[in-house]
């Protein structure tokens, strides 16, 4: 097996023809799928259920990199393309998030400042902004060219604590959830640093 413990998150990176997997065994693995056409698992006709799923030959799975990312396991990660570099942001049951070079396995930046353990990272490719979300509901935004902290948003109370966040590229907004959904403004790439800092995640209709 690729991992020795539960896999918490899985993505496919098409440009590398590789699976990226984060596990509670503390590793982030990039596994290239070098399957010849005859070895690729295929989905046949629906009526032929016995052959619908085939196990791939592990001999055609090649590790590109193995990153020992967090001592307490990798609970969430986001793939990012910054200029020509393929990066990955990871978080665990710790207060810091890490940014890695996906191809070399090098640690590029540690994003610090949260007062509670992290639960999630989310990334918007259009604005190249990363969001880190902690269990206390605090949300921080970072621009990924310089890894600079842009904004800190704290929940006004336990009932307003943000539990999940996802970027909607179609509507150009960030959606967060607790007892209700909230929509946040999408940052403009052409905005100045001052405008970006002031308006990055202001809820729509509010300033």
PDB file of C-alpha atoms in Angstrom, residues 20 27-28 72 76 84 93 100 108 114 138 151-152 159 163 177 181 206:
ATOM      1  CA  UNK A  20      -1.644  13.229  -4.587  1.00  0.00           C
ATOM      2  CA  UNK A  27       2.960  11.783   4.647  1.00  0.00           C
ATOM      3  CA  UNK A  28       1.893  13.510   1.466  1.00  0.00           C
ATOM      4  CA  UNK A  72      -0.088  14.452  13.392  1.00  0.00           C
ATOM      5  CA  UNK A  76      -6.397  18.507   4.261  1.00  0.00           C
ATOM      6  CA  UNK A  84       5.459  27.588 -13.334  1.00  0.00           C
ATOM      7  CA  UNK A  93      -4.279  19.017  13.813  1.00  0.00           C
ATOM      8  CA  UNK A 100       5.461  22.601  -0.346  1.00  0.00           C
ATOM      9  CA  UNK A 108       8.751  26.635   0.958  1.00  0.00           C
ATOM     10  CA  UNK A 114      -3.507  30.722  14.248  1.00  0.00           C
ATOM     11  CA  UNK A 138     -10.763  32.021  12.696  1.00  0.00           C
ATOM     12  CA  UNK A 151      -6.573  39.359   6.384  1.00  0.00           C
ATOM     13  CA  UNK A 152      -7.724  37.756   9.646  1.00  0.00           C
ATOM     14  CA  UNK A 159     -22.719  30.174  17.165  1.00  0.00           C
ATOM     15  CA  UNK A 163     -16.864  25.218  10.029  1.00  0.00           C
ATOM     16  CA  UNK A 177     -20.835  27.460   6.402  1.00  0.00           C
ATOM     17  CA  UNK A 181     -24.212  29.792   4.316  1.00  0.00           C
ATOM     18  CA  UNK A 206     -21.527  44.886   3.694  1.00  0.00           C
TER      19      UNK A 206
END
